[in-house]
CSV table of C-alpha atoms in Angstrom, one decimal:
chain,number,residue,atom,x,y,z
A,1,MET,CA,50.6,-75.2,6.0
A,2,ALA,CA,49.4,-74.1,2.5
A,3,THR,CA,45.7,-74.6,3.5
A,4,THR,CA,46.0,-71.8,6.0
A,5,ILE,CA,48.0,-69.2,4.0
A,6,GLY,CA,46.5,-65.6,3.9
A,7,MET,CA,45.8,-63.4,1.0
A,8,MET,CA,48.8,-61.3,1.7
A,9,ASP,CA,51.0,-64.5,1.4
A,10,SER,CA,53.9,-64.3,-1.1
A,11,ALA,CA,51.9,-67.0,-3.1
A,12,TYR,CA,49.5,-64.7,-4.2
A,13,PHE,CA,52.0,-62.4,-5.6
A,14,VAL,CA,53.2,-64.9,-8.2
A,15,GLY,CA,52.4,-63.7,-11.8
A,16,ARG,CA,50.3,-65.4,-14.3
A,17,ASN,CA,52.9,-66.1,-16.7
A,18,GLU,CA,54.9,-68.1,-13.9
A,19,ILE,CA,51.7,-70.0,-13.2
A,20,ILE,CA,51.2,-70.9,-16.7
A,21,ALA,CA,54.8,-72.0,-17.2
A,22,TRP,CA,54.7,-74.1,-14.0
A,23,ILE,CA,51.5,-75.8,-15.2
A,24,ASN,CA,52.9,-76.5,-18.6
A,25,SER,CA,56.1,-78.0,-17.4
A,26,THR,CA,54.5,-80.2,-14.7
A,27,LEU,CA,51.7,-81.6,-16.6
A,28,GLN,CA,53.2,-81.4,-20.1
A,29,LEU,CA,50.3,-79.2,-21.4
A,30,SER,CA,50.3,-76.2,-23.7
A,31,ILE,CA,47.9,-73.8,-22.2
A,32,SER,CA,48.2,-70.0,-22.9
A,33,LYS,CA,45.6,-68.6,-20.4
A,34,VAL,CA,45.0,-69.2,-16.9
A,35,GLU,CA,41.3,-69.3,-17.7
A,36,GLU,CA,41.8,-72.7,-19.4
A,37,THR,CA,42.1,-74.2,-15.9
A,38,ALA,CA,38.4,-73.3,-15.2
A,39,PRO,CA,37.0,-76.8,-16.0
A,40,GLY,CA,38.9,-78.3,-12.9
A,41,ALA,CA,40.7,-81.2,-14.7
A,42,VAL,CA,44.2,-79.3,-14.4
A,43,ALA,CA,43.7,-79.0,-10.6
A,44,CYS,CA,42.8,-82.7,-10.3
A,45,GLN,CA,46.0,-83.8,-12.1
A,46,LEU,CA,48.0,-81.5,-10.0
A,47,MET,CA,46.8,-83.2,-6.8
A,48,ASP,CA,47.7,-86.5,-8.6
A,49,VAL,CA,51.3,-85.3,-9.2
A,50,VAL,CA,51.8,-84.7,-5.3
A,51,HIS,CA,49.7,-87.5,-4.1
A,52,PRO,CA,49.9,-90.5,-6.6
A,53,GLY,CA,47.1,-92.7,-6.8
A,54,MET,CA,44.7,-90.5,-4.7
A,55,VAL,CA,42.8,-89.1,-7.6
A,56,PRO,CA,40.5,-91.4,-9.7
A,57,MET,CA,42.0,-90.1,-13.1
A,58,HIS,CA,39.2,-92.0,-15.0
A,59,LYS,CA,36.5,-89.7,-13.4
A,60,VAL,CA,38.2,-86.6,-14.6
A,61,ASN,CA,37.0,-84.9,-17.9
A,62,PHE,CA,39.6,-82.9,-19.8
A,63,ASP,CA,37.0,-82.2,-22.4
A,64,ALA,CA,34.6,-80.6,-20.1
A,65,LYS,CA,32.8,-77.7,-21.6
A,66,ASN,CA,29.5,-77.4,-19.8
A,67,GLU,CA,29.0,-76.2,-16.4
A,68,TYR,CA,27.7,-79.5,-15.1
A,69,GLU,CA,30.8,-81.3,-16.4
A,70,MET,CA,32.9,-78.8,-14.7
A,71,ILE,CA,31.2,-79.3,-11.6
A,72,GLN,CA,31.8,-83.1,-11.8
A,73,ASN,CA,35.5,-82.4,-11.9
A,74,TYR,CA,35.4,-80.2,-8.8
A,75,LYS,CA,33.4,-83.0,-7.0
A,76,VAL,CA,36.3,-85.3,-7.6
A,77,LEU,CA,38.7,-82.6,-6.3
A,78,GLN,CA,36.6,-81.9,-3.2
A,79,ASP,CA,36.7,-85.6,-2.5
A,80,VAL,CA,40.5,-85.8,-2.6
A,81,PHE,CA,40.5,-82.8,-0.2
A,82,ASN,CA,38.4,-84.6,2.2
A,83,LYS,CA,40.3,-87.8,2.1
A,84,LEU,CA,43.7,-85.9,2.6
A,85,LYS,CA,41.9,-83.7,5.3
A,86,ILE,CA,42.7,-80.5,3.4
A,87,ASN,CA,40.6,-77.7,4.8
A,88,LYS,CA,40.3,-75.7,1.7
A,89,HIS,CA,36.9,-74.3,0.2
A,90,VAL,CA,36.7,-74.5,-3.6
A,91,GLU,CA,34.4,-71.5,-4.8
A,92,VAL,CA,33.1,-73.6,-7.8
A,93,ASN,CA,30.5,-71.1,-9.0
A,94,LYS,CA,33.3,-68.5,-9.4
A,95,LEU,CA,35.8,-70.9,-11.0
A,96,THR,CA,33.4,-72.3,-13.6
A,97,LYS,CA,32.7,-68.8,-14.7
A,98,GLY,CA,36.2,-68.7,-16.3
A,99,ARG,CA,37.1,-65.3,-14.8
A,100,PRO,CA,41.0,-64.7,-14.9
A,101,LEU,CA,41.3,-63.3,-11.4
A,102,ASP,CA,39.4,-66.1,-9.6
A,103,ASN,CA,41.2,-68.9,-11.5
A,104,LEU,CA,44.7,-67.2,-11.2
A,105,GLU,CA,44.3,-67.2,-7.2
A,106,PHE,CA,43.0,-70.8,-7.2
A,107,MET,CA,46.1,-71.8,-9.2
A,108,GLN,CA,48.4,-69.6,-6.9
A,109,TRP,CA,47.1,-71.7,-4.1
A,110,MET,CA,47.7,-74.8,-5.8
A,111,LYS,CA,51.2,-74.0,-6.6
A,112,ARG,CA,51.8,-73.0,-3.0
A,113,TYR,CA,50.4,-76.4,-1.9
A,114,CYS,CA,52.3,-78.4,-4.3
A,115,ASP,CA,55.6,-76.7,-3.3
A,116,SER,CA,54.9,-77.3,0.3
A,117,ILE,CA,54.4,-81.1,-0.3
A,118,ASN,CA,57.4,-81.9,-2.5
A,119,ARG,CA,58.6,-78.6,-3.6
A,120,GLY,CA,56.9,-78.9,-6.9
A,121,ALA,CA,59.2,-81.8,-8.0
A,122,ALA,CA,57.4,-84.3,-10.2
A,123,SER,CA,59.9,-87.0,-10.5
A,124,ASN,CA,58.9,-90.3,-12.3
A,125,TYR,CA,55.4,-88.9,-13.2
A,126,ASN,CA,54.3,-89.3,-16.6
A,127,ALA,CA,51.6,-86.8,-17.2
A,128,MET,CA,50.4,-87.9,-20.5
A,129,GLU,CA,50.2,-91.5,-19.6
A,130,ARG,CA,48.1,-90.6,-16.5
A,131,ARG,CA,45.7,-88.6,-18.8
A,132,GLU,CA,45.2,-91.5,-21.2
A,133,SER,CA,42.6,-93.0,-18.7
A,134,SER,CA,40.7,-89.7,-18.6
A,135,ARG,CA,37.9,-88.5,-20.7
A,136,GLY,CA,39.2,-86.4,-23.3
A,137,GLY,CA,42.9,-87.1,-22.2
A,138,LYS,CA,44.0,-88.4,-25.6
A,139,GLU,CA,43.0,-85.4,-27.4
A,140,THR,CA,44.5,-83.2,-24.8
A,141,ASN,CA,47.9,-85.1,-25.2
A,142,LYS,CA,47.6,-84.5,-29.0
A,143,LYS,CA,47.2,-80.8,-28.6
A,144,ALA,CA,50.2,-80.7,-26.1
A,145,SER,CA,52.2,-82.6,-28.2
A,146,ALA,CA,51.9,-80.6,-31.6
A,147,PRO,CA,53.1,-77.5,-30.2
A,148,SER,CA,56.1,-79.3,-28.7
A,149,GLN,CA,57.0,-80.6,-32.1
A,150,ALA,CA,56.7,-77.1,-33.7
A,151,ASN,CA,58.7,-75.6,-30.8
A,152,SER,CA,61.6,-78.1,-31.4
A,153,LYS,CA,61.7,-77.3,-35.3
A,154,ALA,CA,61.4,-73.7,-34.5
A,155,SER,CA,64.3,-73.9,-32.0
A,156,GLY,CA,66.5,-75.6,-34.7
A,157,ALA,CA,65.9,-72.9,-37.1
A,158,ALA,CA,66.1,-70.1,-34.8
A,159,PRO,CA,69.9,-69.8,-34.7
A,160,LYS,CA,70.2,-69.5,-38.5
A,161,ALA,CA,67.5,-66.9,-38.5
A,162,HIS,CA,68.9,-65.0,-35.7
A,163,ALA,CA,72.4,-64.9,-37.1
A,164,SER,CA,71.0,-63.6,-40.5
A,165,HIS,CA,68.9,-61.1,-38.7
A,166,ASN,CA,71.8,-59.8,-36.8
A,167,THR,CA,73.8,-59.5,-39.9
A,168,ARG,CA,71.2,-57.3,-41.8
A,169,ARG,CA,70.5,-55.6,-38.6
A,170,SER,CA,74.3,-54.7,-38.2
A,171,ASP,CA,74.4,-53.5,-42.0
A,172,ALA,CA,71.3,-51.5,-41.7
A,173,HIS,CA,72.6,-49.8,-38.6
A,174,SER,CA,75.9,-48.9,-40.3
A,175,THR,CA,74.1,-47.5,-43.4
A,176,SER,CA,71.5,-45.6,-41.2
A,177,ALA,CA,74.0,-44.1,-38.8
A,178,PRO,CA,75.1,-41.1,-41.2
A,179,GLN,CA,71.5,-40.6,-41.9
A,180,LYS,CA,70.6,-40.3,-38.3
A,181,ASN,CA,73.4,-37.8,-37.8
A,182,VAL,CA,72.3,-35.7,-40.8
A,183,LYS,CA,68.6,-35.8,-39.5
A,184,SER,CA,69.7,-34.9,-35.9
A,185,SER,CA,71.7,-32.0,-37.0
A,186,SER,CA,69.0,-30.7,-39.3
A,187,ASN,CA,66.5,-30.9,-36.3
A,188,SER,CA,68.7,-29.2,-34.0
A,189,GLY,CA,69.1,-26.4,-36.5
A,190,ALA,CA,65.3,-26.1,-37.1
A,191,GLN,CA,64.9,-26.1,-33.4
A,192,ALA,CA,67.3,-23.3,-32.7
A,193,ARG,CA,65.5,-21.3,-35.5
A,194,ASP,CA,62.2,-21.9,-34.0
A,195,GLU,CA,63.4,-20.9,-30.5
A,196,GLN,CA,64.8,-17.6,-31.9
A,197,GLN,CA,61.6,-16.7,-33.7
A,198,ILE,CA,59.6,-17.3,-30.5
A,199,THR,CA,61.9,-15.0,-28.7
A,200,GLU,CA,61.5,-12.3,-31.2
A,201,LEU,CA,57.8,-12.6,-31.1
A,202,LYS,CA,57.9,-12.5,-27.3
A,203,VAL,CA,59.8,-9.3,-27.4
A,204,PHE,CA,57.7,-7.7,-29.9
A,205,ILE,CA,54.4,-8.6,-27.8
A,206,ASP,CA,56.0,-7.0,-24.9
A,207,SER,CA,56.6,-3.9,-26.7
A,208,LEU,CA,53.0,-3.7,-28.0
A,209,GLU,CA,51.7,-4.4,-24.6
A,210,LYS,CA,53.9,-1.4,-23.2
A,211,GLU,CA,52.8,1.0,-25.9
A,212,ARG,CA,49.1,0.1,-25.3
A,213,ASP,CA,49.4,0.7,-21.5
A,214,PHE,CA,51.1,4.2,-22.2
A,215,TYR,CA,48.2,5.4,-24.5
A,216,PHE,CA,45.7,4.0,-22.2
A,217,SER,CA,47.1,5.8,-19.4
A,218,LYS,CA,47.1,9.1,-21.3
A,219,LEU,CA,43.5,8.7,-22.2
A,220,ARG,CA,42.5,7.9,-18.7
A,221,ASP,CA,44.1,11.1,-17.5
A,222,ILE,CA,42.4,13.1,-20.2
A,223,GLU,CA,39.0,11.6,-19.0
A,224,ILE,CA,39.6,12.4,-15.4
A,225,LEU,CA,40.7,16.1,-16.5
A,226,LEU,CA,37.4,16.4,-18.5
A,227,GLN,CA,35.2,15.5,-15.3
A,228,THR,CA,36.4,18.7,-13.5
A,229,PRO,CA,33.2,20.8,-12.6
A,230,GLU,CA,35.0,24.0,-13.5
A,231,ILE,CA,35.3,23.1,-17.3
A,232,ASP,CA,32.5,20.5,-17.6
A,233,HIS,CA,30.2,23.0,-19.1
A,234,LEU,CA,32.6,24.1,-22.0
A,235,PRO,CA,31.5,22.9,-25.4
A,236,ILE,CA,34.9,21.7,-26.2
A,237,VAL,CA,34.6,19.2,-23.3
A,238,GLY,CA,31.5,17.8,-24.8
A,239,ALA,CA,33.2,17.4,-28.2
A,240,ILE,CA,36.1,15.6,-26.8
A,241,GLN,CA,33.9,13.2,-24.6
A,242,LYS,CA,31.9,12.4,-27.6
A,243,ILE,CA,34.9,11.1,-29.4
A,244,LEU,CA,36.1,9.4,-26.3
A,245,TYR,CA,33.1,7.6,-25.6
A,246,ALA,CA,32.4,6.5,-29.3
A,247,ASN,CA,31.7,2.7,-29.6
A,248,ASP,CA,33.4,2.2,-33.0
A,249,ALA,CA,35.7,4.0,-35.2
A,250,ASP,CA,33.3,6.0,-37.1
A,251,PRO,CA,34.5,9.1,-38.9
A,252,SER,CA,31.3,10.8,-38.5
A,253,VAL,CA,31.8,11.1,-34.7
A,254,ALA,CA,34.8,13.3,-35.3
A,255,ALA,CA,33.0,15.4,-37.9
A,256,GLU,CA,30.1,16.0,-35.4
A,257,ALA,CA,32.4,16.9,-32.6
A,258,GLN,CA,34.2,19.5,-34.8
A,259,ALA,CA,30.7,20.9,-35.9
A,260,MET,CA,29.9,21.3,-32.1
A,261,VAL,CA,33.0,23.5,-31.5
A,262,THR,CA,32.5,25.5,-34.8
A,263,GLN,CA,28.9,26.3,-34.1
A,264,GLN,CA,29.6,27.5,-30.6
A,265,ASN,CA,32.2,29.9,-31.8
A,266,GLN,CA,30.1,31.7,-34.3
A,267,PRO,CA,28.4,35.0,-33.1
A,268,LEU,CA,24.7,35.5,-33.2
A,269,ALA,CA,23.4,37.3,-36.6
A,270,GLN,CA,22.1,41.0,-35.9
A,271,THR,CA,19.0,42.3,-37.8
A,272,PRO,CA,19.4,45.4,-40.1
A,273,THR,CA,17.5,47.7,-37.6
A,274,GLU,CA,19.9,46.9,-34.8
A,275,GLU,CA,22.9,47.4,-37.2
A,276,ILE,CA,21.5,50.9,-38.0
A,277,ASN,CA,20.6,52.1,-34.4
A,278,GLN,CA,24.0,50.9,-33.0
A,279,PRO,CA,26.4,53.8,-32.7
A,280,LEU,CA,29.6,53.4,-34.5
A,281,ALA,CA,32.4,52.2,-32.2
A,282,LEU,CA,35.5,54.5,-31.8
A,283,SER,CA,38.9,52.9,-32.1
A,284,PRO,CA,41.0,52.9,-28.8
A,285,ILE,CA,43.5,55.4,-30.2
A,286,GLU,CA,40.6,57.9,-31.3
A,287,GLU,CA,39.0,57.7,-27.8
A,288,LEU,CA,42.3,58.3,-26.1
A,289,SER,CA,43.1,61.5,-28.2
A,290,GLU,CA,39.7,63.0,-27.5
A,291,GLU,CA,40.1,62.4,-23.9
A,292,ARG,CA,43.5,64.1,-23.8
A,293,SER,CA,41.9,67.1,-25.7
A,294,ILE,CA,39.2,67.6,-23.0
A,295,ASN,CA,41.8,67.5,-20.3
A,296,LEU,CA,44.0,70.1,-21.9
A,297,GLU,CA,41.0,72.4,-22.3
A,298,THR,CA,39.9,72.1,-18.8
A,299,GLN,CA,43.5,72.9,-17.5
A,300,LYS,CA,43.6,76.0,-19.7
A,301,ARG,CA,40.2,77.3,-18.3
A,302,LYS,CA,41.6,76.8,-14.8
A,303,SER,CA,44.6,78.8,-15.7
A,304,ILE,CA,42.6,81.7,-17.2
A,305,ASP,CA,40.3,81.9,-14.0
A,306,CYS,CA,43.4,82.3,-11.8
A,307,LEU,CA,44.8,85.1,-13.8
A,308,GLU,CA,41.5,86.9,-13.8
A,309,ALA,CA,41.6,86.6,-10.1
A,310,PHE,CA,45.0,88.1,-9.8
A,311,ASP,CA,43.9,91.0,-12.0
A,312,ILE,CA,40.9,91.8,-9.8
A,313,GLY,CA,42.8,92.1,-6.5
A,314,SER,CA,45.8,94.2,-7.6
A,315,GLY,CA,44.7,96.2,-10.6
A,316,SER,CA,47.6,95.4,-12.5
A,317,ARG,CA,49.5,92.3,-13.7
A,318,PRO,CA,52.1,91.5,-11.0
A,319,ARG,CA,55.7,91.3,-12.2
A,320,LEU,CA,57.8,88.2,-12.4
A,321,SER,CA,60.1,89.4,-9.7
A,322,ASP,CA,57.1,89.7,-7.2
A,323,ILE,CA,55.8,86.3,-8.0
A,324,SER,CA,57.6,84.8,-5.0
A,325,ASP,CA,55.7,87.2,-2.7
A,326,VAL,CA,52.5,85.9,-3.8
A,327,GLN,CA,52.2,83.4,-1.0
A,328,GLN,CA,52.4,86.4,1.6
A,329,SER,CA,50.1,88.8,-0.1
A,330,PRO,CA,47.1,90.0,2.0
A,331,LEU,CA,45.0,89.2,-1.1
A,332,ILE,CA,45.1,85.7,-0.4
A,333,ASN,CA,43.4,86.2,2.8
A,334,TYR,CA,40.8,88.2,1.2
């Protein structure tokens, strides 16, 4: 039974457009929003469709705008439910607010109930005639009939307009086809050029990054070498470190480093007195020749002493033939 359907029933998955179309076709209305059913008059007449004669249509107000007028319509509906023993709680406070979701759910239930009674068929039911006795029913019928006449006129003119529109559309399509092809080809060519430029830029960036990493590694190696304790005290090391650790590219930093190296290599200035008292340094060649002369003189003196010793022992200079016997002479023992 429709009065016991749950929230997950297929009835609550019917779209609002379908609900609006069903209401308009059943009651011969022209509503465009589901919120227009908030006054309750539509629900009363839907019950009059499936249960003819059960709804006092003269008590229904189709022109209800205030809340108390809407509540009166829902009282009529609730009385019908009670007579038919339909166990359905109508949330009047929510429906009269005109919120789309609340009114959509209630109309979904109404459609499900009407379909369960006579499958929504409204045979031999004149909706406009039944509204004539209701308050505001005549005005509602006039509003409903005006759009129907306009729709009939529009439906007659629609085929001609549609045919002419299709003709213009085909002509425009035929003339714009070459232009689209030209635009597409130009766009593809521009896209290819852009992709080529992007590829070249990527290659250039990669080469720059490799060069940067190469020189950075070199500077890092130099920095590690300068931190060696054996050469840390050298002035050239301090000059290089000054250049390496400079915060900006200031040319004065390089000049200061050059000055540090130059100042360290200059000898200390001597006073005039020290220059006079300091002996003249001989060249290496002169010192070597003097040393050789001293050695030669010493060897000559040793030779003379030996000859004198021979003269004293023998009384005469020995002969060359007897030189071989010198080692056996008894004078040597003497």
